[in-house]
Coordinates of C-alpha atoms in Angstrom, one line a residue:
X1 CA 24.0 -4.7 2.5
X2 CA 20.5 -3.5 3.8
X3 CA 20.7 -3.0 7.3
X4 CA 18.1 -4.9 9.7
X5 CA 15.8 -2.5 11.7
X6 CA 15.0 -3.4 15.1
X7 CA 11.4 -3.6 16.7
X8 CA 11.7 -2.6 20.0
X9 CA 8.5 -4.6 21.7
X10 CA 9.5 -7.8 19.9
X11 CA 13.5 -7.9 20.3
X12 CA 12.4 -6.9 23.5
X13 CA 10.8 -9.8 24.3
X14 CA 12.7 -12.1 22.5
X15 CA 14.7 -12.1 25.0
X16 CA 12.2 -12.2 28.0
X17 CA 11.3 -13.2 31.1
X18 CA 12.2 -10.6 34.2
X19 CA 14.6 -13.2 35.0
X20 CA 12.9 -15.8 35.4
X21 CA 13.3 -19.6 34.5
X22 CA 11.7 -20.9 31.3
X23 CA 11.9 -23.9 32.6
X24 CA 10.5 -23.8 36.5
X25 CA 10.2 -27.6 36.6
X26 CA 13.4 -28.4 37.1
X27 CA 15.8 -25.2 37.8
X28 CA 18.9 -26.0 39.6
X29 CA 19.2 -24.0 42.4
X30 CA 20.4 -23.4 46.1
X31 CA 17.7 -23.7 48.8
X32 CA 17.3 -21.3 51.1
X33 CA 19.8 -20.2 53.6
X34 CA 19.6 -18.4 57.5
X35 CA 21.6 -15.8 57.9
X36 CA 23.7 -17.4 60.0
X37 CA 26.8 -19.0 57.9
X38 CA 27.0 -22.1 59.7
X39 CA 23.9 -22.8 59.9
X40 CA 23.8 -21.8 55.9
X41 CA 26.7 -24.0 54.6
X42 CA 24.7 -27.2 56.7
X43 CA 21.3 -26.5 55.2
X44 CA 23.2 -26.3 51.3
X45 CA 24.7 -29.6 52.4
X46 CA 21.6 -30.9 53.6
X47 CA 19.3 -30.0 50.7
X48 CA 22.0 -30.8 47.5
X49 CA 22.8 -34.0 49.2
X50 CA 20.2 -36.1 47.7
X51 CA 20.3 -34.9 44.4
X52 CA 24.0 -33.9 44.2
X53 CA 24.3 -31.3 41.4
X54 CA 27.7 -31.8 40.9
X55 CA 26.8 -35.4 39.8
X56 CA 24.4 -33.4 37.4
X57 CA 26.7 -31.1 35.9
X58 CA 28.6 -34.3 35.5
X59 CA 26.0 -36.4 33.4
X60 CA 25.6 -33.0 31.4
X61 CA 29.2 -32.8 31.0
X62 CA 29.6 -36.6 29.8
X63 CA 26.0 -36.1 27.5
X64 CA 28.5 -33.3 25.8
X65 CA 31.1 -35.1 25.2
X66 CA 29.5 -38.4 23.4
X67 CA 27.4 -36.1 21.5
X68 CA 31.1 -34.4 20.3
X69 CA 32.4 -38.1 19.9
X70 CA 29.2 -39.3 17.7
X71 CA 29.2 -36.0 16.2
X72 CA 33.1 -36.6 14.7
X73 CA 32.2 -40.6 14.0
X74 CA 29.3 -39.4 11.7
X75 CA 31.1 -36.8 9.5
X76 CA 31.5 -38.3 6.0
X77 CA 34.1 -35.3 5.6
X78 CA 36.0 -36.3 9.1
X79 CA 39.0 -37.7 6.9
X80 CA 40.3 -40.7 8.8
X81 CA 37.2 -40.9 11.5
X82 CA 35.3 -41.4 8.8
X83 CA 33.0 -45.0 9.2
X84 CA 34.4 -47.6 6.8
X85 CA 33.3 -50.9 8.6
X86 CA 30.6 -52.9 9.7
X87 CA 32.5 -52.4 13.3
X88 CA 32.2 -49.0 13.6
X89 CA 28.6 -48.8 12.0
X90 CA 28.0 -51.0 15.3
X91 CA 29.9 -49.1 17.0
X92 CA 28.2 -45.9 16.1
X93 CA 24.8 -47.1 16.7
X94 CA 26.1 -48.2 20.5
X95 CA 27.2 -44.4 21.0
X96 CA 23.7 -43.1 19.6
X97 CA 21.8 -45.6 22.0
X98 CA 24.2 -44.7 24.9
X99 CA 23.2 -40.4 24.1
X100 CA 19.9 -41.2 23.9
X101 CA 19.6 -43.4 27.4
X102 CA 21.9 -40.6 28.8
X103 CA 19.4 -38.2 27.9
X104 CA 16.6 -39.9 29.2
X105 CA 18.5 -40.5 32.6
X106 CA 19.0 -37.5 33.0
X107 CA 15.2 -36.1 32.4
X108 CA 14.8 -38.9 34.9
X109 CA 17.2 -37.0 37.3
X110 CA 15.7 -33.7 37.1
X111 CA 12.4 -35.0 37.9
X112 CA 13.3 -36.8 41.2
X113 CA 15.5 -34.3 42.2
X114 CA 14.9 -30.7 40.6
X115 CA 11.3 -31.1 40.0
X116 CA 9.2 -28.5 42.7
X117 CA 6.9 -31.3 42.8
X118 CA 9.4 -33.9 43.9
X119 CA 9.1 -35.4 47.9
X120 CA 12.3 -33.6 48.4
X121 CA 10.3 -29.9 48.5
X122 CA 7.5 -31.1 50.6
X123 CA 6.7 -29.4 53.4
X124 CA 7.3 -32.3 55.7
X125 CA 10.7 -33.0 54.7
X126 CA 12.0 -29.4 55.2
X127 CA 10.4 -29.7 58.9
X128 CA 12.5 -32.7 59.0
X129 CA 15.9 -30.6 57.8
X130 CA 15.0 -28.0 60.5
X131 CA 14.5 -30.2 63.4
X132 CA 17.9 -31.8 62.3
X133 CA 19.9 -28.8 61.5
X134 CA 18.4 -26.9 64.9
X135 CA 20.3 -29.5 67.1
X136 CA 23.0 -29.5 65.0
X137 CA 23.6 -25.7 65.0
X138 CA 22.8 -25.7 69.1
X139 CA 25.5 -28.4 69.3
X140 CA 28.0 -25.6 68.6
X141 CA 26.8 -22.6 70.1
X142 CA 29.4 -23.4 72.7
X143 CA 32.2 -23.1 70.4
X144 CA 30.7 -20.0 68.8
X145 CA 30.1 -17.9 72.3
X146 CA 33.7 -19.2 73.0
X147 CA 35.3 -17.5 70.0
X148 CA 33.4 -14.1 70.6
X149 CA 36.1 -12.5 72.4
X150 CA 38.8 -13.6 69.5
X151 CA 36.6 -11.2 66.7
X152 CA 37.8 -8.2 65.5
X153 CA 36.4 -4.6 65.9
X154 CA 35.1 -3.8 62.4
X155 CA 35.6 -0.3 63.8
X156 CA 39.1 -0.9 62.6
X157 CA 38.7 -0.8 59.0
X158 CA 36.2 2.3 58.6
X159 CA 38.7 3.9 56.4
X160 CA 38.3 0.9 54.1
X161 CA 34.3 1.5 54.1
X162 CA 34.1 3.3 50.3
X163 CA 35.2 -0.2 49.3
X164 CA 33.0 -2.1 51.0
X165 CA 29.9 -0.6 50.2
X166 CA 26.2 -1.0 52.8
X167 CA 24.7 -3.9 51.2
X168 CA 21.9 -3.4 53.2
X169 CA 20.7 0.0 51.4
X170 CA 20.9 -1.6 48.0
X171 CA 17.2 -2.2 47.6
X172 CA 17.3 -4.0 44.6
X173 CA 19.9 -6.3 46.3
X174 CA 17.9 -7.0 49.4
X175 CA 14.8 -8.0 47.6
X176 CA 16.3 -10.7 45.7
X177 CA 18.0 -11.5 48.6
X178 CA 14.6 -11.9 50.2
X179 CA 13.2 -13.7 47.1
X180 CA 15.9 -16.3 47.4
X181 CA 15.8 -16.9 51.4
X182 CA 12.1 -16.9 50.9
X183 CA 12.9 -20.1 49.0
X184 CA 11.8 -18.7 45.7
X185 CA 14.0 -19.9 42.7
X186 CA 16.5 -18.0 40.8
X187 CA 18.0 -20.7 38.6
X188 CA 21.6 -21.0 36.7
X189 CA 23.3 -22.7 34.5
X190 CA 26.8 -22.5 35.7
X191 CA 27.7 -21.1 39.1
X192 CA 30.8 -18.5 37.9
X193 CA 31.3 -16.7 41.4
X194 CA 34.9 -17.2 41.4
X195 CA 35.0 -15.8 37.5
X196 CA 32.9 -12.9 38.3
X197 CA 34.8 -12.5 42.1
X198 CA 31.5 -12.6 44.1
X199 CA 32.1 -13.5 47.6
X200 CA 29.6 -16.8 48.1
X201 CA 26.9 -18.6 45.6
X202 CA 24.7 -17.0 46.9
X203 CA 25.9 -13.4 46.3
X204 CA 26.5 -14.6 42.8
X205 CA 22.9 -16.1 42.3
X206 CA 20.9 -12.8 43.8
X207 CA 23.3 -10.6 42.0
X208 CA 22.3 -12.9 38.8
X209 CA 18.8 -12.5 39.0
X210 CA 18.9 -8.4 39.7
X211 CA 21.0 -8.7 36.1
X212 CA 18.9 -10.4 34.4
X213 CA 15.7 -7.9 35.4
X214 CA 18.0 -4.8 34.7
X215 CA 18.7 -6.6 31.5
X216 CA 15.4 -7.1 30.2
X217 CA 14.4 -3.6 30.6
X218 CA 17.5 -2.2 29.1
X219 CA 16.8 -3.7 25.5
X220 CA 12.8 -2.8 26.4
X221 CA 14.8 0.3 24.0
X222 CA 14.9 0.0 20.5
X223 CA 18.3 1.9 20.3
X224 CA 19.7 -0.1 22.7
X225 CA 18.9 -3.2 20.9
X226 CA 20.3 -1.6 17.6
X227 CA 23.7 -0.5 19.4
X228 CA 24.3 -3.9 20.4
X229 CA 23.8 -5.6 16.7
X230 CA 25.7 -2.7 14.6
X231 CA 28.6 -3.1 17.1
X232 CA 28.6 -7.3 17.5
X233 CA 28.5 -6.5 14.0
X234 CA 31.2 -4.3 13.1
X235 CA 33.5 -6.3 16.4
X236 CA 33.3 -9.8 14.5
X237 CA 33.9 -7.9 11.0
X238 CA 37.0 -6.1 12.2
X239 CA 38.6 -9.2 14.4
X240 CA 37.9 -11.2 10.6
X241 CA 39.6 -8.5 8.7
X242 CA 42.1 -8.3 10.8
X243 CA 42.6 -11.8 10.3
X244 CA 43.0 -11.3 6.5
X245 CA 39.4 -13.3 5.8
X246 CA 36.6 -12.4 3.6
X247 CA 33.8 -11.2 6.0
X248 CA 30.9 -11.7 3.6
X249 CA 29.6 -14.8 4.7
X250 CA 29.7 -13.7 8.5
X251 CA 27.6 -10.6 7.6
X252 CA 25.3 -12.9 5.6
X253 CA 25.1 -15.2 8.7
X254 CA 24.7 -12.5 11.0
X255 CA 21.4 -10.7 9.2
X256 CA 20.0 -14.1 9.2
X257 CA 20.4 -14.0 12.9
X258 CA 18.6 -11.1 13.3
X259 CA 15.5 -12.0 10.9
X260 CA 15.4 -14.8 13.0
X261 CA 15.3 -13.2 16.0
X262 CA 12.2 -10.7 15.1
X263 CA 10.2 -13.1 14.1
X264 CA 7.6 -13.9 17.2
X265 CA 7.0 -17.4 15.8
X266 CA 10.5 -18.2 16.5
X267 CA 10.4 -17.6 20.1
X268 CA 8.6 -20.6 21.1
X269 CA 11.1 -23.0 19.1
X270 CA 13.8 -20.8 20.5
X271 CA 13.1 -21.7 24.0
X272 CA 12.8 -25.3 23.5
X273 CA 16.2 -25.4 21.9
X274 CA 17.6 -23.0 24.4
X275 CA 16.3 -25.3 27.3
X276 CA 17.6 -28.5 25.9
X277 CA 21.5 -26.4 26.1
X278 CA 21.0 -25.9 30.0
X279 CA 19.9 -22.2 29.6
X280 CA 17.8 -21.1 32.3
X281 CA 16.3 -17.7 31.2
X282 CA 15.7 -15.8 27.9
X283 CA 18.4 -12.6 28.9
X284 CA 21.1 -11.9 26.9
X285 CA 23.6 -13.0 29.8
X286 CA 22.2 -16.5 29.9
X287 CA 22.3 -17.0 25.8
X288 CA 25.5 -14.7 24.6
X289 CA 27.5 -13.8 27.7
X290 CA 27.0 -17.2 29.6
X291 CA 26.2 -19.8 27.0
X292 CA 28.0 -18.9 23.5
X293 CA 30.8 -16.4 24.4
X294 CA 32.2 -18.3 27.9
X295 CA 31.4 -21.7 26.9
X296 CA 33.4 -21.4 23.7
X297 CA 36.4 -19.6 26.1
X298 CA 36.1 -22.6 28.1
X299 CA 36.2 -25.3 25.1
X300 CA 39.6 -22.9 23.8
X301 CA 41.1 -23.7 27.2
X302 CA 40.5 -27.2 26.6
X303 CA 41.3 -28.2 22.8
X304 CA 40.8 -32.3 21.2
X305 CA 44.5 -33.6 21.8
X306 CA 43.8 -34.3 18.1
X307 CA 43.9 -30.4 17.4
X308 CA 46.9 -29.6 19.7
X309 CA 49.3 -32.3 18.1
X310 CA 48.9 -30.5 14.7
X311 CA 49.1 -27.0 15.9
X312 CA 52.0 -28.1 18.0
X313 CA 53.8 -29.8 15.0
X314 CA 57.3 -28.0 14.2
X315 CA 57.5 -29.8 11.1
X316 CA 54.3 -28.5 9.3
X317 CA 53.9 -25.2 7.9
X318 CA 51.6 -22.7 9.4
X319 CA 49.4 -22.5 6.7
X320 CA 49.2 -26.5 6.9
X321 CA 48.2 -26.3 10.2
X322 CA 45.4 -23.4 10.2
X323 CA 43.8 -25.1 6.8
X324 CA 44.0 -28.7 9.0
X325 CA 42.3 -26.7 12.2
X326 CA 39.5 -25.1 10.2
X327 CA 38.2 -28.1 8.5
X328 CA 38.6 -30.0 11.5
X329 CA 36.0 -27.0 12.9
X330 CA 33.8 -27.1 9.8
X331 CA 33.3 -31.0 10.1
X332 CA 32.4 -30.7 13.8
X333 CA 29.8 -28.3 12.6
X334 CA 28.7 -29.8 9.7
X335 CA 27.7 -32.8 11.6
X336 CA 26.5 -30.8 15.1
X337 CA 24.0 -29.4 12.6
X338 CA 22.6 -33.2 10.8
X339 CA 21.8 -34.2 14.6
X340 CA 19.9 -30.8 15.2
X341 CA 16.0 -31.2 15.9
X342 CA 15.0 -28.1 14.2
X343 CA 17.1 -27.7 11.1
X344 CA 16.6 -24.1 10.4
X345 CA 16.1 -22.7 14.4
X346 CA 18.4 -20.5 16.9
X347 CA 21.2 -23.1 17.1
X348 CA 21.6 -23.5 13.8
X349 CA 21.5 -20.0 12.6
X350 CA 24.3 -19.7 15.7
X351 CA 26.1 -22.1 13.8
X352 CA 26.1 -20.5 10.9
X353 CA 28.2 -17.5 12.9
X354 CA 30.2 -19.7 14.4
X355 CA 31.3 -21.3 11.2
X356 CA 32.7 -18.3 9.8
X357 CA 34.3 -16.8 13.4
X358 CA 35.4 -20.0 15.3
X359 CA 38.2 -21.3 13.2
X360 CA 39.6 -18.0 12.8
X361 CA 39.5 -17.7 16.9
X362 CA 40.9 -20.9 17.7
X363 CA 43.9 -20.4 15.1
X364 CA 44.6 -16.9 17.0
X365 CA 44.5 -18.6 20.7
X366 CA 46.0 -21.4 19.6
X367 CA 48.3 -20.8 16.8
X368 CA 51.7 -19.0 16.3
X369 CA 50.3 -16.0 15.5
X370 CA 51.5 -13.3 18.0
X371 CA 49.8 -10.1 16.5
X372 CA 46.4 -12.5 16.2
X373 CA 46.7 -14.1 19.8
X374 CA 46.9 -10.9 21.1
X375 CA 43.8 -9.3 19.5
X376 CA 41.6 -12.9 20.7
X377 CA 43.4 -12.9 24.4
X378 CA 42.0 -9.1 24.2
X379 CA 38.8 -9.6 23.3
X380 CA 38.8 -12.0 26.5
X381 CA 39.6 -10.2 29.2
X382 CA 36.9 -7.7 28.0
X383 CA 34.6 -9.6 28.0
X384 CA 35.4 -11.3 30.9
X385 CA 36.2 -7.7 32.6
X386 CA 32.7 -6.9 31.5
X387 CA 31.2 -9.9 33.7
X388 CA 33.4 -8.8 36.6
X389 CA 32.4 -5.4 36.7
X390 CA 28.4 -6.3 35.8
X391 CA 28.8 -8.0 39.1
X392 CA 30.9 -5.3 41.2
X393 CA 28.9 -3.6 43.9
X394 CA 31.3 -1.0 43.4
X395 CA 30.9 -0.9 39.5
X396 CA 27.6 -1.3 39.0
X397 CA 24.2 0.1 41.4
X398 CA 22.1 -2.7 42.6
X399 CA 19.7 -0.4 44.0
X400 CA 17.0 -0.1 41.7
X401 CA 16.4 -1.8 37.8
X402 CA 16.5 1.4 35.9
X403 CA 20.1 2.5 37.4
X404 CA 21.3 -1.0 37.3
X405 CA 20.3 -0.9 33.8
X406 CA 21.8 2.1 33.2
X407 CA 25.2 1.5 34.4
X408 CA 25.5 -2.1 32.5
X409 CA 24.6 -0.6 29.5
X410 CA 28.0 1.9 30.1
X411 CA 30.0 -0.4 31.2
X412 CA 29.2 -2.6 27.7
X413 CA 29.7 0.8 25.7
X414 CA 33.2 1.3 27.4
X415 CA 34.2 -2.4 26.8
X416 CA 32.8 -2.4 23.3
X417 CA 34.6 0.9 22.8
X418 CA 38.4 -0.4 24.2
X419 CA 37.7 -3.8 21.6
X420 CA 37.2 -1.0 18.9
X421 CA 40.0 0.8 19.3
X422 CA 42.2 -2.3 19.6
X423 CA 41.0 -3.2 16.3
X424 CA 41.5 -0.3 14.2
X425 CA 44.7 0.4 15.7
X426 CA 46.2 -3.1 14.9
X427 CA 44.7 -3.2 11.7
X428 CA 46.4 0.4 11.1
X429 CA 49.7 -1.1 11.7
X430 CA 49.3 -4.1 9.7
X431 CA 48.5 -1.6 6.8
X432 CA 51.5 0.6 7.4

């Protein structure tokens, strides 16, 4: 198979934006904060009161689910939730009018709460926040002057001081630390600062956006962009082989990808697809590291109860069960794909990879198969290892873009590298 050569300028900007949002009219985001932490944690109560975002991430996480449910009800391959009655024709039709008012709620949402244009970002009403949080903050200064004398002297841990490194000479750090008090937006998807071990959101949001700027100008590089296809590549080939599956139509799939991806026309389409998933920004740790590769980690951790009851059944054989989980994969996206708005566009071309990688996943996480759920639980703490040190002052330099880059791009060489190794040496045992 003819290998797909990379244009630098375009891949590059296929995946662009310095960070910041594609969509700036409704980012979700946390306001800006003093440095003082009381006074910070009241002014993030103050400001995501109104609009919640936690009842947000709800409505987005229901939206997900009836489109899953209406997804399965559709299928004319779905076996026994195939539609048979005049009932569940109705009933079908309800669902698709309930997604379709769900969505349009929630547009409604992000314009009276997201939206920089709504009242809640007027001028007026953050003089109002101040005025209110200044005599709540001056309420307690008592209690704070009172509880001086019980601090400890930081003096104490100085030997600890290579491990806890001076935050305030990491320039690249401080500026988006600045950008973000300043009130300027650095949107996300899904707040991981637990995942990724950052201290407080807004560690994890600053650190985000210096990622996604040292991001963008590492795959400015053509060979930097061709590293990372030959060895997604060869990782999804090996983790198939090792799984005794044909890798053809994967490798098929995956060119497609690519084509896809150098064409400039696409982009446009891309980032109205991309938008319409939550994604906030057109790096590759918003689209592959946030959006495909967690998400699906998430969805393994929680499986249909459908799925679990056959793969927990003692008294079918294994081969039963994986042939029962992978058409049960292949209808879900067979019929994600007849409710896609752009048939032949970024999500379906995903799809296409997914088809040929996900059932073989979920049968190794899931399944009985030791030497299998090994090699998938591997490839997850890599890649989750590779999100925690990305985010490690002590891993990684946020001082300027070009070292930030730099040290990113070694840390996903040295993960890539472990994964590889993995592979061939469990596929050499299997062969011995």
């Amino acid at each position: 198979m003819g290998r797909v050569e990379f244009s630098g300028s375009a891949l590059a900007s296929a995946w662009r934006g310095r960070g910041e949002p594609f969509r700036g009219n409704h980012p979700q985001y946390v306001r800006q904060r003093s440095r003082c932490h009381r006074q910070s944690s009241l002014l993030h109560e103050w400001r995501l009161r109104p609009c919640d975002h936690r009842s947000m991430e709800a409505l987005e996480t229901a939206i997900n689910y009836w489109d899953d449910a209406l997804a399965a009800y559709t299928s004319v391959s779905a076996g026994p939730l195939a539609v048979t009655t005049g009932d569940e024709a109705q009933f079908c039709e309800d669902l698709q009018r309930l997604v379709d008012q769900a969505y349009e709620l929630q547009e409604q949402c992000e314009l009276l709460f997201l939206d920089q244009r709504s009242v809640l970002f007027r001028m007026d009403s953050s003089n109002r926040m101040y005025s209110e949080l200044h005599s709540t903050v001056t309420s307690s200064a008592e209690s704070f002057v009172s509880a001086q004398d019980e601090v400890a002297d930081l003096r104490e841990f100085e030997e600890f001081a290579e491990f806890f490194p001076d935050v305030e000479n990491l320039h690249l750090y401080q500026v988006a630390k600045a950008h973000f008090e300043s009130g300027g937006a650095i949107p996300y998807r899904t707040l991981r600062t637990e995942m990724v071990r950052c201290s407080s959101d807004v560690e994890f949001i600053c650190k985000l956006h210096c990622i996604r700027l040292a991001l963008t100008a590492m795959f400015r590089e053509k060979a930097n962009w061709q590293w990372l296809a030959d060895t997604g590549r060869q990782i999804l080939t090996d983790i198939l082989i090792y799984g005794d599956k044909d890798p053809k139509d994967l490798l098929i799939a995956y060119e497609d990808m690519l084509s896809f991806l150098q064409n400039e026309d696409n982009w446009p389409q891309m980032e109205q697809e991309l938008s319409l998933k939550g994604v906030k920004a057109m790096t590759l740790y918003d689209i592959l590291l946030d959006y495909i590769i967690m998400d699906a980690f998430d969805d393994l951790d929680m499986p249909p109860s459908t799925v679990t009851a056959v793969v927990q059944n003692r008294w079918l054989s294994n081969g039963f069960k994986e042939t029962a989980l992978t058409t049960a994969v292949w209808s879900l996206f067979k019929a994600k794909r007849r409710m896609l708005r752009f048939a032949d566009g970024f999500i379906s071309h995903f799809y296409a990879i997914s088809e040929q990688i996900s059932p073989m996943m979920a049968w190794g996480f899931l399944g009985p198969d030791e030497g299998l759920k090994d090699i998938c639980h591997f490839f997850r703490d890599q890649v989750t290892g590779l999100l925690v040190d990305m985010f490690s002052f002590q891993k990684c330099r946020y001082t300027t873009v070009q070292e930030l880059s730099q040290n990113i791009l070694q840390l996903m060489k040295n993960r890539a590298d472990e994964i590889g190794n993995k592979l061939k040496t469990n596929l050499c045992d299997v062969v011995q």
